[in-house]
Structure formats: structure tokens, C-alpha cells
Short mmCIF file of C-alpha atoms and ligand atoms in Angstrom, two decimals:
data_model
loop_
_atom_site.label_atom_id
_atom_site.label_comp_id
_atom_site.label_asym_id
_atom_site.label_seq_id
_atom_site.Cartn_x
_atom_site.Cartn_y
_atom_site.Cartn_z
CA MET M 1 39.74 -41.61 -24.29
CA ARG M 2 36.37 -40.64 -25.72
CA GLU M 3 34.63 -43.32 -23.58
CA GLN M 4 36.32 -41.93 -20.48
CA HIS M 5 34.96 -38.48 -21.25
CA VAL M 6 31.47 -39.83 -21.75
CA LEU M 7 31.71 -41.76 -18.47
CA LEU M 8 32.88 -38.69 -16.56
CA LEU M 9 30.11 -36.63 -18.10
CA CYS M 10 27.49 -39.23 -17.09
CA LEU M 11 28.84 -39.31 -13.53
CA PHE M 12 28.78 -35.53 -13.34
CA VAL M 13 25.23 -35.31 -14.72
CA SER M 14 23.86 -37.89 -12.29
CA TYR M 15 25.67 -36.25 -9.35
CA ALA M 16 24.28 -32.85 -10.40
CA SER M 17 20.77 -34.23 -10.62
CA ILE M 18 20.98 -35.76 -7.12
CA THR M 19 22.12 -32.46 -5.62
CA LYS M 20 19.50 -30.47 -7.52
CA SER M 21 15.80 -29.87 -6.86
CA ARG M 22 14.28 -32.22 -4.29
CA TYR M 23 11.19 -33.02 -6.26
CA PHE M 24 12.74 -34.16 -9.47
CA ASP M 25 15.47 -33.57 -11.89
CA GLU M 26 14.69 -30.18 -13.37
CA GLY M 27 16.16 -26.70 -13.37
CA ASP M 28 17.04 -24.86 -10.19
CA GLU M 29 17.33 -21.27 -11.37
CA CYS M 30 14.88 -18.85 -9.85
CA LYS M 31 16.38 -15.42 -10.46
CA LEU M 32 15.80 -12.23 -12.35
CA GLU M 33 18.16 -9.36 -13.13
CA HIS M 34 17.34 -5.81 -12.07
CA LYS M 35 16.38 -3.47 -14.92
CA GLY M 36 15.65 0.22 -14.82
CA ASN M 37 16.43 3.34 -12.83
CA TYR M 38 14.82 2.76 -9.47
CA SER M 39 15.98 0.15 -7.02
CA LYS M 40 13.26 0.96 -4.47
CA PHE M 41 9.52 0.39 -4.60
CA PRO M 42 7.58 3.67 -4.68
CA GLU M 43 6.47 5.05 -1.29
CA ASP M 44 2.79 4.45 -2.01
CA PHE M 45 3.29 0.87 -3.22
CA SER M 46 1.42 -1.59 -0.95
CA PHE M 47 2.70 -4.98 0.18
CA GLY M 48 0.30 -7.58 1.51
CA VAL M 49 -0.62 -11.23 1.93
CA SER M 50 -3.72 -13.24 0.96
CA THR M 51 -5.89 -16.02 2.31
CA ALA M 52 -9.37 -17.36 1.50
CA ALA M 53 -12.22 -18.31 3.83
CA TYR M 54 -12.61 -22.02 3.11
CA GLN M 55 -8.87 -22.55 3.15
CA VAL M 56 -8.24 -21.04 6.61
CA GLU M 57 -11.41 -20.39 8.60
CA GLY M 58 -12.58 -23.81 9.76
CA ALA M 59 -15.74 -23.59 11.95
CA TRP M 60 -17.59 -25.02 8.96
CA ASN M 61 -20.90 -25.50 10.77
CA GLU M 62 -20.68 -23.03 13.66
CA ASP M 63 -22.62 -19.93 14.64
CA GLY M 64 -25.28 -20.36 11.96
CA LYS M 65 -23.05 -20.87 8.92
CA GLY M 66 -24.73 -22.69 6.02
CA PRO M 67 -22.93 -25.46 4.13
CA SER M 68 -20.84 -24.63 1.08
CA ASN M 69 -20.15 -26.68 -2.03
CA TRP M 70 -16.68 -27.48 -0.60
CA ASP M 71 -18.15 -28.73 2.71
CA THR M 72 -20.42 -31.11 0.84
CA TYR M 73 -17.77 -32.24 -1.60
CA THR M 74 -15.01 -32.94 0.94
CA HIS M 75 -17.46 -34.76 3.24
CA LEU M 76 -18.91 -36.93 0.48
CA HIS M 77 -15.62 -37.51 -1.34
CA PRO M 78 -12.66 -37.56 1.05
CA GLU M 79 -10.94 -39.86 -1.43
CA ARG M 80 -10.69 -36.97 -3.86
CA ILE M 81 -8.43 -35.01 -1.50
CA ASP M 82 -4.81 -36.24 -1.49
CA ASP M 83 -4.56 -36.57 2.30
CA HIS M 84 -8.33 -37.15 2.78
CA SER M 85 -8.50 -33.89 4.73
CA ASN M 86 -10.98 -31.02 4.52
CA GLY M 87 -11.48 -27.43 5.66
CA ASP M 88 -13.64 -28.31 8.69
CA GLU M 89 -10.95 -26.94 11.01
CA ALA M 90 -8.17 -25.71 8.74
CA ALA M 91 -6.20 -22.98 10.54
CA GLU M 92 -9.27 -22.14 12.66
CA SER M 93 -8.90 -18.52 11.61
CA TYR M 94 -12.57 -17.99 12.46
CA HIS M 95 -11.60 -18.45 16.12
CA ARG M 96 -7.96 -17.47 15.89
CA PHE M 97 -7.91 -14.23 13.99
CA ASP M 98 -5.75 -12.80 16.78
CA GLN M 99 -3.02 -15.28 15.86
CA ASP M 100 -3.28 -14.22 12.21
CA LEU M 101 -3.09 -10.60 13.28
CA VAL M 102 0.13 -11.21 15.21
CA ALA M 103 1.66 -12.61 12.03
CA LEU M 104 0.33 -9.73 9.90
CA LYS M 105 1.80 -7.20 12.33
CA GLU M 106 5.10 -9.04 12.46
CA LEU M 107 5.31 -8.89 8.67
CA LYS M 108 4.41 -5.19 8.71
CA VAL M 109 2.14 -5.64 5.70
CA ASN M 110 0.22 -2.66 4.35
CA PHE M 111 -2.86 -4.70 3.44
CA TYR M 112 -4.51 -8.06 4.04
CA ARG M 113 -6.54 -9.75 1.34
CA PHE M 114 -9.06 -12.23 2.78
CA SER M 115 -12.38 -13.56 1.57
CA ILE M 116 -15.82 -13.48 3.12
CA SER M 117 -17.59 -16.81 3.19
CA TRP M 118 -20.91 -16.29 1.40
CA PRO M 119 -22.65 -19.21 3.20
CA ARG M 120 -21.40 -17.92 6.55
CA VAL M 121 -23.05 -14.51 6.19
CA LEU M 122 -26.05 -15.59 4.07
CA PRO M 123 -26.60 -19.28 4.93
CA PHE M 124 -29.37 -19.66 2.32
CA ALA M 125 -27.52 -17.62 -0.31
CA ASP M 126 -30.20 -14.92 -0.42
CA THR M 127 -30.71 -12.03 1.99
CA ARG M 128 -33.73 -13.44 3.88
CA VAL M 129 -31.46 -14.75 6.61
CA GLN M 130 -28.48 -12.56 7.53
CA ASN M 131 -26.25 -14.24 10.06
CA GLN M 132 -25.46 -11.65 12.74
CA LYS M 133 -22.67 -13.70 14.33
CA ALA M 134 -20.86 -13.87 11.02
CA ILE M 135 -21.39 -10.14 10.45
CA ASP M 136 -19.91 -9.50 13.91
CA HIS M 137 -16.94 -11.68 13.08
CA TYR M 138 -16.05 -9.87 9.86
CA ASN M 139 -16.67 -6.49 11.53
CA MET M 140 -14.21 -7.48 14.24
CA MET M 141 -11.61 -8.47 11.63
CA ILE M 142 -12.01 -5.30 9.60
CA ASP M 143 -11.87 -3.07 12.67
CA LYS M 144 -8.78 -4.75 14.09
CA LEU M 145 -6.99 -4.51 10.76
CA LEU M 146 -7.75 -0.82 10.49
CA GLU M 147 -6.70 -0.17 14.09
CA ASN M 148 -3.35 -1.64 13.11
CA ASN M 149 -3.04 0.36 9.93
CA ILE M 150 -3.59 -2.67 7.70
CA GLU M 151 -5.91 -2.06 4.79
CA PRO M 152 -8.59 -4.75 4.30
CA MET M 153 -8.95 -6.01 0.72
CA VAL M 154 -11.99 -8.26 0.51
CA THR M 155 -12.67 -11.06 -1.96
CA MET M 156 -16.40 -11.62 -2.23
CA PHE M 157 -16.22 -15.08 -3.79
CA HIS M 158 -13.28 -17.47 -3.45
CA HIS M 159 -14.61 -20.91 -4.56
CA ASP M 160 -17.01 -21.54 -1.63
CA MET M 161 -20.57 -21.27 -2.91
CA PRO M 162 -23.63 -21.71 -0.67
CA GLU M 163 -24.86 -25.27 -1.19
CA GLU M 164 -28.35 -23.83 -1.70
CA LEU M 165 -27.23 -22.37 -5.01
CA THR M 166 -25.49 -25.55 -6.10
CA LYS M 167 -28.88 -27.26 -5.85
CA PHE M 168 -30.14 -25.41 -8.87
CA GLY M 169 -27.16 -25.47 -11.11
CA GLY M 170 -24.65 -23.17 -9.43
CA PHE M 171 -22.83 -21.06 -11.96
CA THR M 172 -24.55 -22.66 -14.94
CA ASN M 173 -27.87 -21.06 -14.03
CA ASP M 174 -27.97 -17.36 -14.81
CA ILE M 175 -30.01 -16.78 -11.66
CA VAL M 176 -26.59 -16.69 -9.96
CA ILE M 177 -26.23 -13.16 -11.37
CA LYS M 178 -29.21 -12.00 -9.33
CA TYR M 179 -28.10 -13.85 -6.20
CA PHE M 180 -24.62 -12.39 -6.41
CA HIS M 181 -26.05 -8.92 -6.97
CA TYR M 182 -27.98 -9.08 -3.69
CA TYR M 183 -25.03 -10.64 -1.86
CA ALA M 184 -22.81 -7.81 -3.16
CA ASP M 185 -25.37 -5.22 -2.11
CA PHE M 186 -25.41 -6.72 1.36
CA LEU M 187 -21.59 -6.65 1.58
CA PHE M 188 -21.24 -3.07 0.34
CA LYS M 189 -23.98 -1.90 2.72
CA THR M 190 -22.62 -3.78 5.74
CA PHE M 191 -18.85 -3.39 5.37
CA GLY M 192 -18.34 -0.73 2.69
CA ASP M 193 -17.94 2.13 5.16
CA ARG M 194 -14.53 0.60 5.99
CA VAL M 195 -13.65 -1.74 3.11
CA LYS M 196 -12.41 0.22 0.11
CA LYS M 197 -11.00 -2.55 -2.04
CA TRP M 198 -13.38 -5.22 -3.34
CA ILE M 199 -12.52 -8.24 -5.49
CA THR M 200 -15.75 -9.70 -6.85
CA PHE M 201 -14.50 -13.12 -8.00
CA ASN M 202 -11.24 -14.95 -7.54
CA GLU M 203 -9.86 -16.58 -10.70
CA PRO M 204 -13.06 -17.80 -12.39
CA PHE M 205 -11.18 -19.72 -15.08
CA VAL M 206 -9.67 -21.89 -12.37
CA TYR M 207 -12.99 -22.86 -10.78
CA CYS M 208 -15.20 -22.97 -13.88
CA ILE M 209 -13.13 -25.46 -15.87
CA PRO M 210 -12.49 -27.93 -12.99
CA ALA M 211 -16.01 -27.62 -11.54
CA TYR M 212 -18.14 -27.74 -14.70
CA GLY M 213 -15.73 -29.02 -17.35
CA ASN M 214 -13.41 -31.66 -15.92
CA ALA M 215 -15.47 -32.66 -12.85
CA VAL M 216 -12.54 -32.36 -10.43
CA PHE M 217 -14.03 -29.60 -8.23
CA PRO M 218 -17.57 -29.50 -6.84
CA PRO M 219 -20.21 -29.98 -8.19
CA MET M 220 -18.20 -32.38 -10.39
CA ILE M 221 -19.97 -31.70 -13.66
CA HIS M 222 -18.37 -33.18 -16.73
CA ALA M 223 -19.58 -30.97 -19.58
CA PRO M 224 -16.45 -29.39 -21.07
CA GLY M 225 -16.86 -26.69 -23.67
CA VAL M 226 -20.43 -26.07 -22.54
CA ALA M 227 -21.08 -25.87 -18.79
CA ASP M 228 -17.64 -24.41 -17.99
CA TYR M 229 -18.23 -21.69 -20.62
CA LEU M 230 -21.66 -20.97 -19.08
CA CYS M 231 -19.99 -20.66 -15.68
CA MET M 232 -17.50 -18.14 -17.06
CA ASP M 233 -20.25 -16.19 -18.83
CA ASN M 234 -22.46 -15.99 -15.74
CA THR M 235 -19.46 -15.08 -13.55
CA LEU M 236 -18.52 -12.25 -15.88
CA LYS M 237 -22.07 -10.88 -15.85
CA ALA M 238 -22.41 -11.27 -12.08
CA HIS M 239 -19.15 -9.36 -11.64
CA ALA M 240 -20.27 -6.55 -13.93
CA SER M 241 -23.67 -6.33 -12.33
CA ALA M 242 -22.08 -5.96 -8.85
CA TYR M 243 -19.68 -3.35 -10.22
CA ARG M 244 -22.53 -1.28 -11.69
CA LEU M 245 -24.43 -1.56 -8.43
CA TYR M 246 -21.45 -0.19 -6.51
CA LYS M 247 -21.08 2.70 -8.96
CA ALA M 248 -24.76 3.57 -8.86
CA LYS M 249 -25.40 3.21 -5.15
CA TYR M 250 -22.19 3.34 -3.12
CA SER M 251 -19.12 4.75 -4.81
CA ASN M 252 -20.12 8.42 -4.37
CA TYR M 253 -19.83 8.28 -0.64
CA GLN M 254 -17.89 5.08 0.05
CA LYS M 255 -15.25 5.93 -2.55
CA GLY M 256 -13.89 2.40 -2.91
CA LYS M 257 -12.65 0.41 -5.88
CA VAL M 258 -14.02 -2.80 -7.37
CA GLY M 259 -12.27 -5.31 -9.65
CA MET M 260 -11.86 -9.02 -10.36
CA ALA M 261 -8.85 -11.29 -9.75
CA ILE M 262 -7.94 -12.96 -13.04
CA SER M 263 -5.38 -15.74 -13.11
CA SER M 264 -3.00 -16.29 -15.94
CA ARG M 265 0.31 -17.64 -17.03
CA PHE M 266 2.38 -15.73 -19.54
CA TYR M 267 3.07 -17.68 -22.71
CA TYR M 268 6.19 -18.13 -24.77
CA THR M 269 6.78 -19.92 -28.00
CA ASN M 270 9.98 -21.64 -29.00
CA THR M 271 9.50 -21.11 -32.67
CA THR M 272 10.46 -18.01 -34.59
CA ASP M 273 8.40 -19.17 -37.56
CA PHE M 274 5.93 -16.89 -39.22
CA GLY M 275 2.91 -16.57 -36.94
CA SER M 276 4.73 -17.27 -33.67
CA GLU M 277 3.60 -13.96 -32.13
CA ASP M 278 0.06 -14.96 -32.95
CA ILE M 279 0.47 -18.09 -30.83
CA VAL M 280 1.42 -16.03 -27.76
CA ASP M 281 -1.48 -13.71 -28.39
CA ARG M 282 -3.85 -16.61 -28.95
CA ALA M 283 -2.80 -18.31 -25.71
CA MET M 284 -3.18 -15.05 -23.78
CA GLN M 285 -6.63 -14.42 -25.26
CA TYR M 286 -7.80 -17.96 -24.53
CA SER M 287 -6.85 -17.65 -20.84
CA PHE M 288 -6.36 -14.14 -19.46
CA GLY M 289 -8.28 -12.43 -22.27
CA TRP M 290 -11.42 -14.49 -21.68
CA PHE M 291 -12.18 -12.14 -18.77
CA ALA M 292 -9.81 -9.23 -19.30
CA HIS M 293 -10.84 -8.49 -22.87
CA PRO M 294 -14.58 -7.97 -22.23
CA ILE M 295 -13.84 -5.83 -19.14
CA TYR M 296 -10.77 -3.83 -20.13
CA GLY M 297 -10.63 -4.19 -23.94
CA GLU M 298 -12.13 -1.95 -26.59
CA SER M 299 -14.77 -4.30 -27.98
CA GLY M 300 -16.63 -5.01 -24.72
CA ASN M 301 -16.80 -8.63 -25.75
CA TYR M 302 -14.89 -11.90 -25.68
CA PRO M 303 -11.72 -11.90 -27.78
CA PHE M 304 -12.61 -12.08 -31.44
CA THR M 305 -10.54 -15.25 -32.09
CA VAL M 306 -12.27 -17.05 -29.24
CA ILE M 307 -15.76 -16.11 -30.48
CA GLU M 308 -14.90 -17.03 -34.05
CA ASP M 309 -13.32 -20.42 -33.27
CA ILE M 310 -16.06 -21.55 -30.93
CA THR M 311 -18.84 -20.47 -33.27
CA SER M 312 -17.25 -22.31 -36.14
CA ASN M 313 -16.56 -25.43 -34.05
CA SER M 314 -20.13 -25.43 -32.74
CA MET M 315 -21.43 -25.40 -36.32
CA LYS M 316 -19.08 -28.24 -37.28
CA GLU M 317 -20.40 -30.23 -34.32
CA GLY M 318 -23.91 -29.82 -35.75
CA LEU M 319 -25.24 -27.26 -33.29
CA ALA M 320 -27.53 -24.49 -34.43
CA TRP M 321 -26.00 -22.06 -31.92
CA SER M 322 -22.58 -21.24 -30.53
CA ARG M 323 -21.42 -22.77 -27.25
CA LEU M 324 -20.03 -19.33 -26.48
CA ARG M 325 -22.56 -16.65 -27.29
CA PRO M 326 -20.96 -13.23 -27.74
CA LEU M 327 -22.23 -10.70 -25.21
CA SER M 328 -25.36 -8.88 -26.35
CA LEU M 329 -25.25 -5.11 -26.74
CA TYR M 330 -27.04 -4.82 -23.39
CA TRP M 331 -24.45 -6.92 -21.55
CA SER M 332 -21.54 -5.55 -23.47
CA LYS M 333 -22.32 -2.05 -22.18
CA ILE M 334 -22.52 -3.32 -18.60
CA VAL M 335 -19.37 -5.41 -18.80
CA LYS M 336 -17.12 -3.00 -20.71
CA GLY M 337 -15.13 -0.89 -18.25
CA SER M 338 -16.43 -2.74 -15.18
CA GLY M 339 -13.13 -2.67 -13.29
CA ASP M 340 -11.40 0.11 -11.38
CA PHE M 341 -8.24 -2.02 -11.35
CA LEU M 342 -7.16 -5.37 -12.70
CA GLY M 343 -6.45 -8.08 -10.11
CA LEU M 344 -3.78 -10.50 -11.34
CA ASN M 345 -2.99 -13.91 -9.86
CA TYR M 346 0.34 -14.89 -11.38
CA TYR M 347 2.23 -18.04 -10.44
CA SER M 348 3.93 -19.49 -13.50
CA SER M 349 4.26 -19.53 -17.30
CA HIS M 350 3.98 -21.91 -20.23
CA PHE M 351 5.31 -22.51 -23.66
CA ALA M 352 2.53 -22.73 -26.22
CA ARG M 353 2.31 -24.25 -29.66
CA MET M 354 -0.52 -25.14 -31.99
CA ALA M 355 -1.70 -28.72 -31.60
CA GLU M 356 -2.06 -30.25 -35.04
CA PRO M 357 -4.55 -31.93 -35.04
CA PRO M 358 -6.35 -30.30 -32.08
CA GLU M 359 -6.30 -32.36 -28.89
CA GLY M 360 -8.82 -32.86 -26.08
CA GLU M 361 -12.43 -33.95 -26.01
CA ILE M 362 -14.90 -32.57 -28.51
CA PRO M 363 -16.03 -30.12 -27.33
CA SER M 364 -13.61 -28.70 -24.75
CA TRP M 365 -11.39 -25.70 -24.10
CA GLU M 366 -8.39 -27.75 -25.14
CA HIS M 367 -9.97 -28.63 -28.46
CA ASP M 368 -11.37 -25.15 -29.14
CA SER M 369 -8.11 -23.40 -28.33
CA ARG M 370 -6.00 -25.86 -30.34
CA LEU M 371 -3.19 -25.03 -27.93
CA LYS M 372 -0.61 -27.41 -26.61
CA LEU M 373 0.89 -26.06 -23.39
CA LEU M 374 4.34 -27.14 -22.29
CA VAL M 375 7.02 -26.25 -19.77
CA ASP M 376 10.72 -25.65 -20.16
CA LYS M 377 12.76 -28.40 -18.57
CA THR M 378 15.20 -25.84 -17.15
CA TRP M 379 12.51 -24.17 -15.02
CA LYS M 380 12.64 -24.94 -11.35
CA ARG M 381 9.55 -26.72 -10.01
CA ALA M 382 7.73 -26.30 -6.71
CA LYS M 383 5.90 -29.03 -4.80
CA SER M 384 2.82 -28.32 -6.93
CA ASP M 385 3.20 -30.04 -10.30
CA TRP M 386 1.91 -26.99 -12.20
CA LEU M 387 4.14 -24.43 -10.51
CA TYR M 388 7.48 -23.47 -12.08
CA CYS M 389 9.55 -20.42 -11.20
CA VAL M 390 9.33 -18.06 -14.20
CA PRO M 391 9.72 -14.50 -12.89
CA GLN M 392 10.31 -13.15 -16.38
CA GLY M 393 6.73 -14.21 -17.14
CA LEU M 394 5.43 -11.84 -14.48
CA GLU M 395 7.40 -8.93 -15.92
CA ASP M 396 6.20 -9.82 -19.41
CA ILE M 397 2.53 -10.26 -18.53
CA LEU M 398 2.55 -6.87 -16.77
CA LYS M 399 3.98 -5.26 -19.90
CA TRP M 400 1.41 -7.10 -22.03
CA ILE M 401 -1.39 -5.69 -19.84
CA ARG M 402 0.15 -2.22 -20.06
CA ASP M 403 0.20 -2.39 -23.86
CA LYS M 404 -3.13 -4.13 -24.46
CA TYR M 405 -5.32 -2.55 -21.83
CA ASN M 406 -4.27 1.07 -21.75
CA ASN M 407 -2.01 0.71 -18.73
CA ILE M 408 -4.87 -0.12 -16.35
CA GLU M 409 -3.86 -0.11 -12.68
CA VAL M 410 -2.85 -3.64 -11.64
CA TYR M 411 -3.02 -5.23 -8.19
CA ILE M 412 -1.08 -8.46 -7.99
CA THR M 413 -3.63 -10.29 -5.89
CA GLU M 414 -1.67 -13.57 -5.66
CA ASN M 415 1.81 -14.93 -6.26
CA GLY M 416 3.37 -17.76 -4.29
CA TRP M 417 5.48 -20.93 -4.00
CA SER M 418 4.67 -24.34 -2.52
CA ASP M 419 6.80 -26.87 -0.69
CA GLU M 420 6.18 -29.47 2.01
CA GLY M 421 6.17 -26.87 4.80
CA LYS M 422 9.74 -26.50 6.01
CA LEU M 423 10.88 -23.45 8.01
CA ASP M 424 14.17 -23.07 6.16
CA ASP M 425 12.45 -22.19 2.89
CA THR M 426 15.22 -20.79 0.70
CA ASP M 427 13.33 -21.71 -2.47
CA ARG M 428 10.38 -19.56 -1.38
CA ILE M 429 12.73 -16.64 -0.68
CA ASP M 430 14.24 -17.01 -4.18
CA TYR M 431 10.76 -17.09 -5.70
CA LEU M 432 9.58 -14.08 -3.72
CA LYS M 433 12.69 -12.08 -4.48
CA SER M 434 12.73 -12.81 -8.21
CA HIS M 435 9.02 -12.07 -8.59
CA LEU M 436 9.27 -8.83 -6.66
CA GLN M 437 12.18 -7.99 -8.96
CA ALA M 438 9.84 -8.62 -11.91
CA VAL M 439 7.32 -6.19 -10.42
CA LEU M 440 9.99 -3.55 -9.86
CA ASN M 441 11.31 -3.99 -13.41
CA ALA M 442 7.78 -3.58 -14.75
CA ILE M 443 7.23 -0.43 -12.67
CA ASN M 444 10.54 0.92 -13.97
CA ASP M 445 9.20 0.25 -17.44
CA GLY M 446 6.04 2.29 -16.92
CA CYS M 447 3.56 -0.37 -15.74
CA LYS M 448 1.05 0.88 -13.18
CA VAL M 449 1.35 -1.81 -10.49
CA THR M 450 0.36 -0.58 -7.05
CA TYR M 451 -0.34 -3.64 -4.85
CA TYR M 452 1.49 -6.94 -4.41
CA SER M 453 0.06 -9.77 -2.35
CA TYR M 454 1.97 -12.95 -1.48
CA TRP M 455 -0.09 -16.16 -1.32
CA SER M 456 -0.34 -17.04 1.47
CA LEU M 457 -0.03 -15.68 5.00
CA ILE M 458 -0.21 -19.20 6.48
CA ASP M 459 -0.16 -22.78 5.22
CA ASN M 460 -3.72 -23.78 4.43
CA PHE M 461 -6.10 -26.23 2.75
CA GLU M 462 -4.89 -26.42 -0.85
CA TRP M 463 -8.16 -27.72 -2.39
CA ASN M 464 -7.73 -31.24 -3.85
CA ARG M 465 -4.15 -31.32 -2.57
CA GLY M 466 -5.30 -30.94 1.06
CA TYR M 467 -2.40 -29.94 3.33
CA THR M 468 0.26 -31.67 1.21
CA GLU M 469 1.26 -28.45 -0.55
CA ARG M 470 2.16 -25.50 1.65
CA PHE M 471 2.32 -21.91 0.41
CA GLY M 472 2.51 -20.05 3.75
CA LEU M 473 5.07 -17.57 5.06
CA TYR M 474 3.97 -19.10 8.37
CA TYR M 475 3.97 -22.82 9.02
CA LEU M 476 0.75 -24.24 10.36
CA ASN M 477 0.76 -27.31 12.56
CA VAL M 478 -2.63 -28.66 11.50
CA THR M 479 -2.80 -31.35 14.16
CA SER M 480 -1.73 -29.25 17.15
CA GLU M 481 -4.34 -28.03 19.58
CA ASN M 482 -3.44 -24.36 19.35
CA LYS M 483 -2.70 -24.33 15.64
CA GLU M 484 0.44 -22.24 16.17
CA ARG M 485 1.61 -20.12 13.26
CA VAL M 486 5.40 -20.43 13.08
CA ALA M 487 7.37 -17.93 10.99
CA LYS M 488 9.40 -19.47 8.17
CA ASN M 489 12.61 -17.77 7.00
CA SER M 490 10.65 -16.27 4.11
CA ALA M 491 8.55 -14.30 6.61
CA SER M 492 11.56 -12.36 7.86
CA TYR M 493 12.79 -11.89 4.30
CA TYR M 494 9.43 -10.42 3.23
CA ARG M 495 9.37 -8.19 6.29
CA SER M 496 12.81 -6.82 5.46
CA VAL M 497 11.65 -5.98 1.93
CA ILE M 498 8.55 -4.25 3.28
CA GLU M 499 10.61 -2.24 5.78
CA SER M 500 13.34 -1.17 3.37
CA ARG M 501 11.17 -1.16 0.20
CA LYS M 502 14.23 -2.70 -1.44
CA LEU M 503 15.29 -6.17 -2.53
CA SER M 504 18.35 -7.52 -0.78
C1 NOJ Z 4 -4.91 -19.63 -6.43
C2 NOJ Z 4 -6.12 -19.74 -5.55
O1 NOJ Z 4 -6.77 -18.51 -5.54
C3 NOJ Z 4 -5.81 -20.19 -4.15
O2 NOJ Z 4 -7.02 -20.55 -3.55
C4 NOJ Z 4 -4.82 -21.33 -4.17
O3 NOJ Z 4 -4.58 -21.84 -2.90
C5 NOJ Z 4 -3.53 -20.83 -4.79
N1 NOJ Z 4 -3.79 -20.42 -6.15
C6 NOJ Z 4 -2.42 -21.87 -4.86
O4 NOJ Z 4 -2.82 -22.89 -5.70
#
């Protein structure tokens, strides 16, 4: 009898796993309950979508554009991209903005977040050569968006650095602060009469560690715990310097807002042991806090735990200095408060526990943080191996920001789901719905969230994954001559939310 039960159970489990998620046998829940008084998003809440220049523009060497680090990398190392593709053509948005605009209008979005390609406007990185054709292009985009009542939100740096700068160390050389300052000045002066929302840098943690730590993004430097930390330090200072420039020279009459887009998971721990709350806090400080704490925290510096650990590890390694120097008083004053809002890129969450003994190379972020990051097997996974549906994490990270950083205004600058590109994308609808529910719950709980941007408007070049992972509300046929954008079911779902300001 008992054997029969076990057999039936095994049959049921294997049947359930076949009918479950297409990618592998994990959870398939992607839901969140409504909490709070209001079932509608506030009238002034803005819905939008995001893209980034290298991922959609194409026209990599046209009209006077200079090469970027991603042009060089994908051309020299096609083998590093899963489908050996690159962004040479991508969605051809540089030539087909009208097609993007049709989609934006169809969605009825309130804003469009896109990035300006630094090497397209300043091919040599500095302001000696200003590419008029590129200026005309972005002027055309901004004007058309405004004519259609769509607010432009501009990212100034989204992974594509002028190759000129890469030649002398990229983000590891602090001269990047000066270059970015002049680039920012040029952008504010040229477009700031119409652009009122500026994102200086897009998720620095996510380019610094792969580019200068693990050597999986250009310029493929393997110097974990040193060069990646320098990249983060210089990015933070470049951001703050651009922010101060805007305040001193432009904000009086342009009246815009400047912030940074910081990416983070939320972290959970599956132990209730003494100290478990500290693990969550530690994981948050080692990721989100690395940038958020100096800008929005009280101390105007890196999180204390991070400074303390890295100083002590550096000494143990025999160095006479710390691999992460705390900000000087001079920089601390510039960095502290250098954000009118906090841009948040949220996709997924993690469980965290202390790794005993610490793992990872010595030195490295993994070793310094002593964190072991895990996922819950019941979470539903997307095509991307790092992306699990955890809407509760979005609600919780928003509350964490509210409590830790004095309820700073938050723009959700990215949130999205990947698959192989099908039009009947129920999983994306579930993800979108549950994450919008998380935002609404957080608003109902007093969090000041005012913008939400889905990543992405269209399928695009997903960095080392090429076109194998698709995040778009619109399908892109990469090989077709006209690069049609075809609405997926999620596009009409998102539009219905925007129209009704309610989740159905
Ligand atoms: C965040 C990045 O900003 C964007 O470039 C990328 O495509 C999405 N995440 C999805 O991985």
C-alpha cells in the first residue's frame, strides 16, 4: 500500500514538473496580494518604458559617431556573445524612431526613458568635437515625444563609453570625473530646456564588477576588489560632480531633477537566529547601499560595515592602504544629498547567509562581503538565469528605502521579465501585474514612488546574451528588413493599466 502511494506521488510530481515552467523545474507562482486602501494609482503617478542607446539604436558608425567600448568588444570578441551578435544594427532606433513612437503612443505611456550615446554626440569623449547630426537626432526625439505629451527621461550613461576613454583606463582613472562633468554640461546646455529628468548613471554596480572585476564586460579587466571598487568610486564622484554642476548652473531656470539609477535585489534570510536582521542589512549595504548610502544616507560616506571590512581585509592582505578609501571630507560634502530622487532598477531578490569561511577570490566583493547569495526553489524563473519573480521584494525594498533614507522620492527606472520572445507572453503579464501591485502596496504604505518604467519597450540586444533573452513589450524581428515592432499581449495589458490606473 505504502509503495503504491509513493509511486503515485512520484508520477504526480514528474507530471507536475513537465507541465510547469518551460525553462526548468522550479516554482510558477508570480502573484502578490493587494494591501491597503487605494486600488488605483494616484492621478499624478507616471507610467513609462525604458531602452538604452547601444541596445536599440544600431547605426554604430554612422553620421560621425565614434566607437564605444561595446562596439570594440563585440567586434573583437563575438564568441563572448551567446548568439555572436552585436548592436551594429539592433532595432535601428536611430533610423526608426518613428516606429518606436508608434509603440509609445499605442501604450499611452506618460514618459519614455532612453539613453544618449556619449560617443555619438561627443565622438572623442571631450567637447572639442560636437556631432551636429547626433544633436539633431536627439532634438528630434525629444521634440516628438513632447509633441505627443510623453515626458523624456534621459539616461546620460548606460554602459556605452567612448572608446577614447577606455584607452586610458576608463572608469579606473579619475580623469573620467572631469570628462563626465563636461559631457554633462554639454547635455544640460543642449537639451535641458526640454529634458527635466536626468539619470546620470545606470546601475554602476552592474557594469563595474563585470567590466573591471570579473572581466566579462569590456574592457575585460580582471582585478576584483580593486579596479571594480575604483570604478564605483569614480562613478559616484562623477555623478555628484554633474549633480552639483546642474544645481549651480542650470536648475534655477531649467528646473529639472537629477538622480542615479541604482540596481538592487531585496534580501531575505531563512534563519531566525540571533543576527539574522543584520544579514539582510549587510546584504543591502553591500549592494544597494554602496551608492545609496553616500548619496542619501546621513554619513555622506560608504556604509560603515563596508568601509570597516575592506580596511581590515586590506591590512590582512598586507596592504598599507584600504582598497576602498572612505570619501574625504571634500568629496563627502559633494556626494551627500546629490540626488533629487532615487532611481531604482529592481528585477529580483535573493536569500543571503554568511559564508563561513568567506568564499571568492582574495580580494573580491564576494570575499569582502562574506555573503552567500541563494534563491528559493519555489520562485518562478525567467529565461535569464538570474531573474526570478519576487514581487514581495519590490514592496519590501521600497519600504526599506522609505525607512532608511527619509522617504526619498523613488522612480522605478527598470523592472522587467525575459523570455524567448513569444507574443502570447502570459508570464510577462503576471510579472508586470504582480510588480505593479507591489508598487501600489508600497504607495498605500506611505512610500513616495512617483514613476514606474517597464524594461523594455522593445526586444533588444541583451549584452552578453545577445538577442537570446527578450524583455520587450514589443517583439522585434531582428533579421527582417523593416525591423517591425509587433505588440505582445503584455503591451495591451500595460496599456489597459495605464488607461484605467488600476490592476485588472
Ligand atoms: C538592466 C540594464 O540596465 C539593462 O541594460 C538590461 O538590458 C536589463 N537590466 C535586463 O538585464
